[in-house]
XYZ file of C-alpha atoms in Angstrom:
586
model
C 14.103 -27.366 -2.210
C 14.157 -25.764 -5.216
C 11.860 -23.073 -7.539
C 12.317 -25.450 -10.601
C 11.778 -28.891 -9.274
C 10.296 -31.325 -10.641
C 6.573 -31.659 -8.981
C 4.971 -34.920 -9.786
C 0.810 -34.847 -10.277
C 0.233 -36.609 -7.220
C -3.636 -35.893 -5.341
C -1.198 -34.919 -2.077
C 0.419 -32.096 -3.773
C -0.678 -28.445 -2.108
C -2.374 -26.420 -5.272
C -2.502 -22.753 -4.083
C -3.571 -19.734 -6.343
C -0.839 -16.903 -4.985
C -2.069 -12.973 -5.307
C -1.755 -9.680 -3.344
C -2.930 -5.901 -3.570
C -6.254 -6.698 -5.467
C -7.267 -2.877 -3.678
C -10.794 -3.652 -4.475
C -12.540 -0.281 -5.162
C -9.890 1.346 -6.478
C -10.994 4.558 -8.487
C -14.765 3.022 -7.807
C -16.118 6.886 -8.637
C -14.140 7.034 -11.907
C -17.220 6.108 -14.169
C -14.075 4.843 -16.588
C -12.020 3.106 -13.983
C -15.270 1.742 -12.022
C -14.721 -1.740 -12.724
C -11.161 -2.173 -12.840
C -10.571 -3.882 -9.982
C -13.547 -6.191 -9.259
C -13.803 -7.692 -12.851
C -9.949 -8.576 -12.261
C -10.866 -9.842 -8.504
C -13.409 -12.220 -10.260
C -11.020 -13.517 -12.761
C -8.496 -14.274 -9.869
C -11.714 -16.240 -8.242
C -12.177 -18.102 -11.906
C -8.547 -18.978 -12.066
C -8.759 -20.705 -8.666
C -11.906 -22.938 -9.648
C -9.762 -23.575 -12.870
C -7.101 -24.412 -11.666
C -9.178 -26.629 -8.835
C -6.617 -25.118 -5.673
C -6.877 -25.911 -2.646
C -7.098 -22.388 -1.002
C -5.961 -18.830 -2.005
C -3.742 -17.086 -0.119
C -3.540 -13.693 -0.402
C -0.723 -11.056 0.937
C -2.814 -7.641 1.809
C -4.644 -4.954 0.563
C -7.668 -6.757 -0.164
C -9.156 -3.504 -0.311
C -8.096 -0.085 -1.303
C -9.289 1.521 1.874
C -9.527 -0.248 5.333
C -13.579 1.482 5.580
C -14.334 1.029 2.182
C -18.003 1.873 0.700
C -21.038 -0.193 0.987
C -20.900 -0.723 -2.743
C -17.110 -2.355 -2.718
C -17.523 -4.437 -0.096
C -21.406 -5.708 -1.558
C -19.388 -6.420 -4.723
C -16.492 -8.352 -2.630
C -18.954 -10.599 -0.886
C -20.933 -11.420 -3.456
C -18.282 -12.313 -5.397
C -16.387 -14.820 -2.229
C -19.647 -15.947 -1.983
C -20.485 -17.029 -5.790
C -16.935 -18.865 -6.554
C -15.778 -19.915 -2.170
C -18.853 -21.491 -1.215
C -19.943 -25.049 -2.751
C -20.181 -28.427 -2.064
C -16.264 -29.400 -3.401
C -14.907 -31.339 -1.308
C -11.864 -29.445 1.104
C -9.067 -31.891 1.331
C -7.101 -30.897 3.647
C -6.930 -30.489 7.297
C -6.005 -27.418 9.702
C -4.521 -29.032 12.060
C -2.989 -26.294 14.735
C -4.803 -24.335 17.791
C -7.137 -22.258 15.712
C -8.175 -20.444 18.981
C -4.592 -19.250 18.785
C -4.446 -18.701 15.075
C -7.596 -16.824 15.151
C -7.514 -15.656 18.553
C -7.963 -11.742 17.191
C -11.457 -12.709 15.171
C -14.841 -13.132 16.744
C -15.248 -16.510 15.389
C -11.768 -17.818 15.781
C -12.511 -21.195 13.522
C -11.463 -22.057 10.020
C -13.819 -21.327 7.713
C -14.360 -24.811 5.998
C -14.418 -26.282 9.355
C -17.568 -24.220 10.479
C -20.841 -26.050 10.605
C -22.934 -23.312 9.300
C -20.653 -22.852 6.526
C -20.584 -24.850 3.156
C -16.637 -23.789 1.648
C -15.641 -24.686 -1.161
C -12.206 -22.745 -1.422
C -11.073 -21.257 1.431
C -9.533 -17.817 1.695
C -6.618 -17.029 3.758
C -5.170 -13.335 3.977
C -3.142 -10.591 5.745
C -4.304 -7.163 5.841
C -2.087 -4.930 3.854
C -0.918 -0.966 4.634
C -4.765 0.147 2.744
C -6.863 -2.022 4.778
C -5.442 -1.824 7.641
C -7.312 -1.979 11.358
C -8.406 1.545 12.643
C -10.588 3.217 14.651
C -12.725 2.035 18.255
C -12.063 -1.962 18.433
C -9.160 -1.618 16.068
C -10.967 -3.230 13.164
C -11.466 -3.099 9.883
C -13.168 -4.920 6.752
C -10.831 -8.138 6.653
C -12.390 -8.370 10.100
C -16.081 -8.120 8.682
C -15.414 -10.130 5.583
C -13.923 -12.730 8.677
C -17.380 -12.477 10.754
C -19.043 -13.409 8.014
C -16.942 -16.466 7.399
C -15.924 -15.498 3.770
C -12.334 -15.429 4.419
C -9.485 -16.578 7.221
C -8.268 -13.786 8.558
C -4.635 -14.249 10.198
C -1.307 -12.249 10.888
C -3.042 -9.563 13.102
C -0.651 -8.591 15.421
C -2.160 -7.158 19.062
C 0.588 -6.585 21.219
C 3.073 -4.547 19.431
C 5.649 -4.434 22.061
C 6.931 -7.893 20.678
C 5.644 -10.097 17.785
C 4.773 -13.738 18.064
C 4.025 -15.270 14.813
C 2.169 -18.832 15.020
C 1.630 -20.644 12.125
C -1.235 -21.637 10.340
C -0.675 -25.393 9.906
C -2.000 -27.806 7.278
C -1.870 -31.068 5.889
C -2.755 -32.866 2.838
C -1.439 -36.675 2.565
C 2.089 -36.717 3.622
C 2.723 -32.845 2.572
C 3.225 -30.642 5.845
C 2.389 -26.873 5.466
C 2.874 -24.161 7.706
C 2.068 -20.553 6.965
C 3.393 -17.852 8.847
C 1.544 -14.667 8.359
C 2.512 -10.749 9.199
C 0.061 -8.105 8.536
C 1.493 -4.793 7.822
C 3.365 -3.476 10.546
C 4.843 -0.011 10.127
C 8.529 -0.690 8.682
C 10.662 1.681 11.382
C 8.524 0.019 14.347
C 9.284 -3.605 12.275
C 13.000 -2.743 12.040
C 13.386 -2.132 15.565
C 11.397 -5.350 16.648
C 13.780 -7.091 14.682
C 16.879 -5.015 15.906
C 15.615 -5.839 19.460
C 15.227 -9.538 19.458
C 11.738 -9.163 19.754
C 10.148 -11.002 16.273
C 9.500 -14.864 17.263
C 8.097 -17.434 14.545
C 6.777 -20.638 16.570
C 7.666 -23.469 14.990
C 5.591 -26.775 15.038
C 6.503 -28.828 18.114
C 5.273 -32.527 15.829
C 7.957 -33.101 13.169
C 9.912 -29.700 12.794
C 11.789 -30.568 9.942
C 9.093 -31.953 7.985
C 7.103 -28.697 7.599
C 7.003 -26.661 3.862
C 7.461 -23.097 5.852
C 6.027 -20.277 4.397
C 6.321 -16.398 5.436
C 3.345 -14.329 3.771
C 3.931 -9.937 4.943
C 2.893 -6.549 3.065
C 6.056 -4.571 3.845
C 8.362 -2.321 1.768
C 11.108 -4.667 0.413
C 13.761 -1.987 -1.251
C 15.915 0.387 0.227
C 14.751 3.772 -0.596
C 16.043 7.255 0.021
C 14.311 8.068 3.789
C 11.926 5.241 4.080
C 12.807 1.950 6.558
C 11.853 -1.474 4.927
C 12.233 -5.269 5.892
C 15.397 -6.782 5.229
C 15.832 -9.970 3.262
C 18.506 -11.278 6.039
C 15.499 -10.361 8.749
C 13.655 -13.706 7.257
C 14.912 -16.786 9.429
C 16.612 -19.849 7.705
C 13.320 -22.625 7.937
C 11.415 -20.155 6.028
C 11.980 -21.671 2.150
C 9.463 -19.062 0.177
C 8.017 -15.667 0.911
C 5.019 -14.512 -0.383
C 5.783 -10.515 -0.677
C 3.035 -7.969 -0.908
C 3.129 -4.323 -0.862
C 5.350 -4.119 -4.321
C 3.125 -3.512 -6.828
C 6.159 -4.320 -9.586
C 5.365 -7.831 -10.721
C 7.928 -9.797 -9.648
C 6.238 -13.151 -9.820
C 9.059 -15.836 -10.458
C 10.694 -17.034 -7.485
C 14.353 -15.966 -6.591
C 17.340 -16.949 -3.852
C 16.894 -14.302 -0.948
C 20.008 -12.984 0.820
C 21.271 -14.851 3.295
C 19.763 -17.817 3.894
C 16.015 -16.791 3.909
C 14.894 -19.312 1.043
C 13.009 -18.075 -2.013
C 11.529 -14.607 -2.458
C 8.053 -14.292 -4.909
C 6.982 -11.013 -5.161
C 3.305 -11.248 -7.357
C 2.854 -7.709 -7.678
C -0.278 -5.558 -7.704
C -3.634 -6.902 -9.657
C -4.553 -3.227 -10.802
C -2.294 -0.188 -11.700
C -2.916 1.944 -8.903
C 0.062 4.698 -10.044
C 1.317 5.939 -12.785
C 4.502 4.792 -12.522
C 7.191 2.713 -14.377
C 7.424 -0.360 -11.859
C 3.113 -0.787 -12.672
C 3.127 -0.543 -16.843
C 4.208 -4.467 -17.012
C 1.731 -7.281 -17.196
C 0.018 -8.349 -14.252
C 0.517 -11.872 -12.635
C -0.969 -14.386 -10.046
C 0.860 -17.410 -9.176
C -0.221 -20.929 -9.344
C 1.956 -22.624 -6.209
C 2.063 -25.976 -6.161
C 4.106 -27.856 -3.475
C 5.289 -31.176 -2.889
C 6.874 -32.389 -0.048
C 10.010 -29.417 0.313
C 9.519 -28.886 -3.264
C 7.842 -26.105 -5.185
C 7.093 -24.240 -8.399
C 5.354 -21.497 -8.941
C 3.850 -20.535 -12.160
C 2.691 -17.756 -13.612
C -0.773 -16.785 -14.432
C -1.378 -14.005 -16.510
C -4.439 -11.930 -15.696
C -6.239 -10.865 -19.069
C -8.544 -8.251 -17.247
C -5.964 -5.639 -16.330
C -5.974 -2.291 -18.134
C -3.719 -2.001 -20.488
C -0.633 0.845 -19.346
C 1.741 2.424 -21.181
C 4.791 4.345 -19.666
C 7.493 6.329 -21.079
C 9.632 9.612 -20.718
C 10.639 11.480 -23.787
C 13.143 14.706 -23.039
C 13.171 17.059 -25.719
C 16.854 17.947 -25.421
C 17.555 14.657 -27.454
C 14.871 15.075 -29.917
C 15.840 15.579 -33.466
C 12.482 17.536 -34.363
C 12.329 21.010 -34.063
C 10.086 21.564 -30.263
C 11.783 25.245 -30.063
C 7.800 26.278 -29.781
C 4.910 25.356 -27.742
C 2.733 24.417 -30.910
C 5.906 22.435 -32.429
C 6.383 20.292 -29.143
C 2.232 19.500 -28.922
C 2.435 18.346 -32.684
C 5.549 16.064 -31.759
C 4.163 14.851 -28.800
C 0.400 13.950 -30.480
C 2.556 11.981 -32.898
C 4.165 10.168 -30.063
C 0.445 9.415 -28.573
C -0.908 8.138 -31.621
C 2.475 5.513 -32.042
C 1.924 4.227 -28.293
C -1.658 3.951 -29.322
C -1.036 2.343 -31.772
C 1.555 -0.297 -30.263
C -1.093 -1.102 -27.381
C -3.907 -2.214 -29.679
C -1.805 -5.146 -30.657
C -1.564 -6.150 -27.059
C -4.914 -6.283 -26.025
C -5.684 -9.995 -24.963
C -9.556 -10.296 -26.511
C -11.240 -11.092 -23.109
C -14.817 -9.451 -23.131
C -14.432 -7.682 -19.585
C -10.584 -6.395 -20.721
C -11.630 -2.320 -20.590
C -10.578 -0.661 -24.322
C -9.353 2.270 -23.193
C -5.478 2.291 -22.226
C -3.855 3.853 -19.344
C -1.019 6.322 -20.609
C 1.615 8.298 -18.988
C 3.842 10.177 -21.069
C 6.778 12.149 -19.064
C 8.090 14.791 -21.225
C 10.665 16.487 -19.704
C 11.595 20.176 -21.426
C 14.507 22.021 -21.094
C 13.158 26.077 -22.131
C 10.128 27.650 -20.546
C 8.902 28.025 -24.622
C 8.208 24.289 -25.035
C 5.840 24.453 -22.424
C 2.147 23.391 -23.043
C -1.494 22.654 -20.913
C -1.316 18.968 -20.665
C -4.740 18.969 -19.324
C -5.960 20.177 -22.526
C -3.831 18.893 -24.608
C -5.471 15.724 -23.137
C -9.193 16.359 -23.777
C -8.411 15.137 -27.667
C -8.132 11.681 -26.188
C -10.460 11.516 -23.826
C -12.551 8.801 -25.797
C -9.549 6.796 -26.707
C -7.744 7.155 -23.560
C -9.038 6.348 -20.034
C -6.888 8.866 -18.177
C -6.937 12.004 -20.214
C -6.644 15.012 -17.963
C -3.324 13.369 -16.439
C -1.969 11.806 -19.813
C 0.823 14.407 -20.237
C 3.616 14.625 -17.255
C 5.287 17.946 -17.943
C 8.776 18.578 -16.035
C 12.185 20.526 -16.281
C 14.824 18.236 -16.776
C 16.642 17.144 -13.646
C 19.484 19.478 -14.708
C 17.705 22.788 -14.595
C 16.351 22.188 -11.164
C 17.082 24.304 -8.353
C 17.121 22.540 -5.236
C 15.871 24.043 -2.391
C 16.213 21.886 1.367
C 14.889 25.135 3.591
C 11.327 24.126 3.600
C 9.213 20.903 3.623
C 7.920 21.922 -0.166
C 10.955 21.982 -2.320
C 12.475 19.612 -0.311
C 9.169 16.826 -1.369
C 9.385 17.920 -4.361
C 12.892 17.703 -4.793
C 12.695 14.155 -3.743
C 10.182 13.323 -5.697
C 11.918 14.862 -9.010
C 15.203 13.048 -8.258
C 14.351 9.489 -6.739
C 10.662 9.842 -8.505
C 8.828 8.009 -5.172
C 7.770 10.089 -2.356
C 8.377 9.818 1.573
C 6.163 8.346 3.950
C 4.400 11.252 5.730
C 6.048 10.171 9.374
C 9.599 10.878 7.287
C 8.730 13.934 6.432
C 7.562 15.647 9.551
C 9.909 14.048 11.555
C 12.797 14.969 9.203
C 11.365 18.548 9.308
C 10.858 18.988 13.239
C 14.637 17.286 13.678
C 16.431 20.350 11.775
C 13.354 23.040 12.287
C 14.831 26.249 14.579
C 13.685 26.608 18.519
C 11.234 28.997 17.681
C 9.609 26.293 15.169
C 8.947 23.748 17.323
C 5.730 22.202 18.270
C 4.505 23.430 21.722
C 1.241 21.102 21.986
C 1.554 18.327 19.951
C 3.995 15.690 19.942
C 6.226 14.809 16.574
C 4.221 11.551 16.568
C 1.377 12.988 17.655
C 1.664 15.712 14.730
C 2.412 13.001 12.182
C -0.321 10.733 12.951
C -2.509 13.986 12.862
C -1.078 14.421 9.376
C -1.571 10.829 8.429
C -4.974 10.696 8.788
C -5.455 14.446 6.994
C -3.142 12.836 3.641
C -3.827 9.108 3.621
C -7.388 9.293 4.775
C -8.624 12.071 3.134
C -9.574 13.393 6.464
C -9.513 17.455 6.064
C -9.723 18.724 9.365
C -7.579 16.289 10.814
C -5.143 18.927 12.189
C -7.789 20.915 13.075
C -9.376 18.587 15.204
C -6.151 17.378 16.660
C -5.254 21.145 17.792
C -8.601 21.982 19.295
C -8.650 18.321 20.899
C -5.160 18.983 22.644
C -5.662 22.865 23.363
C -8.430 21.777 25.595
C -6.391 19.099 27.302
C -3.758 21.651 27.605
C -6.262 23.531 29.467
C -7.428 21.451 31.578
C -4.528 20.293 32.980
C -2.826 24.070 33.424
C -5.765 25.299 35.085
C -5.478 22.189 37.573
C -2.377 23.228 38.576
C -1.371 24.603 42.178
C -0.640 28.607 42.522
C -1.318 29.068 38.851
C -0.940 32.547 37.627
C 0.139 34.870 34.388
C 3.397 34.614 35.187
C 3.602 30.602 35.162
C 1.332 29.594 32.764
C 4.107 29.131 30.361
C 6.178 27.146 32.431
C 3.100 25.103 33.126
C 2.478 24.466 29.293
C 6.297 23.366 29.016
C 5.930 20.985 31.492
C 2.164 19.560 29.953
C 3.964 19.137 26.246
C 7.313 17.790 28.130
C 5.308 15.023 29.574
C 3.290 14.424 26.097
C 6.736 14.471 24.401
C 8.031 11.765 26.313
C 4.645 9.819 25.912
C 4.650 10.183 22.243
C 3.666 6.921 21.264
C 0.525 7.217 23.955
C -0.202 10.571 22.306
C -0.033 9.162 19.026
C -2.503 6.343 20.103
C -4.808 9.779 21.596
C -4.849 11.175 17.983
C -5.954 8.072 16.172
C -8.719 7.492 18.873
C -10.218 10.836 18.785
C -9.997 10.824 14.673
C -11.304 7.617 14.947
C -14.519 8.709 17.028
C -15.184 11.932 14.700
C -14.422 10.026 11.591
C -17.584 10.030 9.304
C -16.010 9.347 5.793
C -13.043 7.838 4.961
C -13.733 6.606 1.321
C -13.466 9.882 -0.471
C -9.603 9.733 -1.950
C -7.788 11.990 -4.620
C -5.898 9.484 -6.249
C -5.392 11.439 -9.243
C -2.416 9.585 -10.936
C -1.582 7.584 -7.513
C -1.867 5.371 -4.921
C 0.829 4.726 -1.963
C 2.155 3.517 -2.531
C 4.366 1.543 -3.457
C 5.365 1.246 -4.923
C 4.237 0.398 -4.869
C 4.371 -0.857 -3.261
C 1.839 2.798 -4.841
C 4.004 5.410 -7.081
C 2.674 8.745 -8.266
C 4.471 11.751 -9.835
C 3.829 15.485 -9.996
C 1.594 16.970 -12.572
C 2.922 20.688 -13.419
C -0.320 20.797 -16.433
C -2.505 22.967 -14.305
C -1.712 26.504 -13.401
C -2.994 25.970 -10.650
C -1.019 24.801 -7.503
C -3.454 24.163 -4.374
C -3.273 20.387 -4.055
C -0.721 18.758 -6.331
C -0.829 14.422 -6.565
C 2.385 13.199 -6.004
C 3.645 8.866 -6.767
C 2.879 7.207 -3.729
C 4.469 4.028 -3.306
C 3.291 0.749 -4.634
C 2.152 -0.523 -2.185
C 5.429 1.448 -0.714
C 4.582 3.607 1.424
C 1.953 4.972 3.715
C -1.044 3.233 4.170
C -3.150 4.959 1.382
C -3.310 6.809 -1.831
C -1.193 10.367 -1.197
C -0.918 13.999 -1.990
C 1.621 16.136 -1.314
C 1.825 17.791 2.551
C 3.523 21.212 2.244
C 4.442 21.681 6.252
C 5.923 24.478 7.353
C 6.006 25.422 11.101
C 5.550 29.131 11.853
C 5.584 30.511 15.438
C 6.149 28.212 18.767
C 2.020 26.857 19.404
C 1.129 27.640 15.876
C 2.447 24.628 13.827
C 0.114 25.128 9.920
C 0.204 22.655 7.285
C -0.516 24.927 4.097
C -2.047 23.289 0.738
């Protein structure tokens, strides 16, 4: 096996268009940024008639939001449904126990095997960390878009206690292909799974050895500072590529993975979802074509994507004068214009390619005096550039900062000023309950109770998530002291210790309470500040502080591409107060 062998032009071969993180509706109330993502989604769909595949197989985040708005997901199906359906011919056959493929979908049959259905390139996909299942039924809109028979939806894991991964299996002439699919999983539940034994991949029982073995998961690849993520050396030996999502850094040719877990292609995000480094590059798909326990994967550039520009500038190496507010704006306007400039030589002359550039200028100052409103320093380009009002990063240089680890502010921001990528939410408040004083500690919820309360309220856009959660376990609290034999003033504490001792060591069931109860109350999930970010991940979804406004209420921080939590992020200030009065302040 090998990423650069030869693959002959036999009618056998596997042709599969590769993507992942398309997060359809992306910025879809930005009248700039409206379009972004579903006139790139359609040129992924055009590349696959092109190129005449025989499926597309795509690694999560379909969708920016698991309950996204009526308008996406119209746009989403009628785009599967102009360039999937048709009379071309499907040569290939699924030839494993779709009931057990499937067995999580309403309709658990292939698509192009479904009588009422006319497919002409079938769809297979994970769901990713955004579009993830939620709420009563623990569904989401992969499931819908699965209903409807648009795509095949597969890697749902049910029982989380242990994960049993059966393959999708297909053939096509004498080529063997078997897909082994992980949805998003959180990455410290993942790592444990693994730690314990408890992550089986089925092989085929016909032919073992004959089978091209692919692993397709949406999980945070690196190792970064207070995040968990899946280990290369996790991936067993018969698997010979991985199809990565969650990293939105294109990464799209194929390289050796540690150990002896085959090749590693990381595509990389379809749309810049954070302003961030790791997203600035070009944007890829990948044309995999496999033969026999050959491969090669090649690169498709998309000609859609916004163009993005990053770059810091510090003004302790400049050799201008920037002593003065009004010197540093007139050196940094000249820097604008020059980046300007360089992009319009890049753009690629496709009609539905938008003409204004993405931009992200970090200028890092060292004296209080070169300090300026990026916000309106920004409104000059507002018709040249499509993020304007978050153009201009201003930050002290890492040097001057004063670190401060007492409080669950400084210590984000910190973080995010010296590894630039933000911790998942879970981190965060467990981190702070784990060194937080007696009197600081949570006397109703539970940590995991607290976090997924906190989740919901920073990746959901769900406001009065805490509040809910509070009033929702105050009256449980209640009802369960006043139940209690020979209850009186003097006991009632000892009563309430006892009620959060037993929720404590339930945690995960508590945590399970929370979601269902947000669930039930939810009524909009689609409204998200994503400001400069997504999750992200990195990238997987990155974001970064913006110090322009004076102004300090709710401040967008890099989420991870695709790294991180499951949705677009701002930054949680938590700081517990007295014992029963836990307040997250913004």
């Amino acid at each position: 096996m090998s990423s650069n062998a030869v693959v002959h032009d036999d009618s056998e071969n596997f042709k599969i268009l590769v993507a992942t993180d398309l997060h359809l509706g992306f910025e879809e109330k930005n009248l700039v940024r409206a379009d972004d993502t579903f006139n790139t989604f359609e040129e992924v769909l055009q590349l696959a008639v092109k190129h005449e595949v025989d499926f597309i197989l795509l690694a999560g985040d379909l969708f920016h939001v698991n309950q996204p708005s009526v308008s996406s997901l119209e746009r989403c199906i009628s785009l599967l449904r102009h360039y999937c359906l048709g009379d071309k011919p499907i040569n290939m056959e699924f030839v494993c126990d779709q009931a057990e493929v499937f067995k999580h979908c309403n309709n658990p049959i292939v698509n192009f095997e479904d009588q009422n259905l006319n497919v002409s390139i079938p769809v297979f996909s994970i769901h990713g960390n955004h579009d993830d299942p939620c709420g009563y039924r623990e569904v989401s809109c992969m499931d819908l878009l699965s209903s409807m028979g648009l795509i095949n939806y597969f890697g749902k894991q049910t029982n989380l206690q242990e994960l049993k991964i059966n393959p999708i299996l297909l053939k096509k002439g004498s080529n063997k292909l078997a897909i082994y699919g992980l949805s998003h999983i959180r990455d410290e539940r993942l790592e444990r799974l693994f730690k314990e034994k408890k992550v089986f991949m089925n092989r085929p029982l016909e032919d073992v050895d004959d089978w091209f073995n692919i692993f397709v998961c949406h999980q945070n690849r690196v190792n970064r500072p207070g995040t968990k993520y899946l280990s290369e050396k996790c991936i067993p030996s018969h698997i010979m590529l991985t199809i990565w999502g969650h990293e939105h850094e294109s990464l799209i040719d194929p390289v050796r993975g540690e150990s002896n877990s085959g090749y590693i292609c990381q595509p990389g995000s379809t749309v810049a979802t954070s302003m961030c480094e790791g997203e600035a590059g070009n944007k890829y798909v990948g044309l995999l074509t496999i033969s026999g326990k050959h491969f090669r994967m090649e690169p498709l550039e998309l000609k859609t994507v916004r163009l993005m520009h990053f770059e810091t500038v510090k003004l302790s190496e400049c050799e201008e004068d920037v002593s003065t507010s009004k010197k540093t704006q007139e050196f940094v306007r000249r820097q604008i214009e020059d980046i300007l400039s360089r992009l319009s030589l890049k753009y690629s002359g496709h009609n539905k390619q938008p003409k204004l550039p993405l931009i992200r200028l970090r200028v890092e100052y060292t004296n209080e005096t070169q300090h300026f409103n990026g916000i309106q320093f920004g409104h000059e380009f507002q018709d040249r550039v499509a993020n304007s009002n978050d153009m201009i990063l201003l930050r002290m240089e890492k040097k001057s900062v004063q670190k401060k680890t007492r409080c669950i502010d400084d210590q984000v921001l910190s973080n995010i000023m010296d590894d630039e990528e933000m911790e998942k939410i879970e981190h965060i408040v467990d981190q702070y309950f784990r060194t937080a004083s007696e009197e600081n500690q949570l006397e109703l919820l539970s940590v995991d109770g607290m976090a997924e309360a906190v989740d919901w309220l920073v990746n959901k856009s769900c406001h009065d998530a805490i509040k809910r959660v509070v009033e929702h376990q105050k009256k449980k609290m209640k009802n369960y002291v006043i139940k209690q034999e020979g209850l009186d003033e003097n006991n009632i504490s000892e009563h309430i210790i006892s009620y959060h001792s037993s929720r404590t060591q339930k945690s995960k069931d508590e945590a399970n309470d929370v979601r269902e109860v947000l669930s039930s109350q939810q009524h909009t999930t689609q409204s998200y500040s994503d400001n400069d970010s997504n999750i992200s991940p990195v990238n997987s979804d990155d974001e970064e502080i913006s110090n322009n406004s004076s102004t300090s209420s709710v401040q967008n921080v890099r989420g991870k591409r695709g790294r991180g939590g499951r949705a677009p992020r701002a930054t949680t200030r938590a700081r517990g107060r007295a014992r029963g009065q836990t307040t997250l302040r913004f």
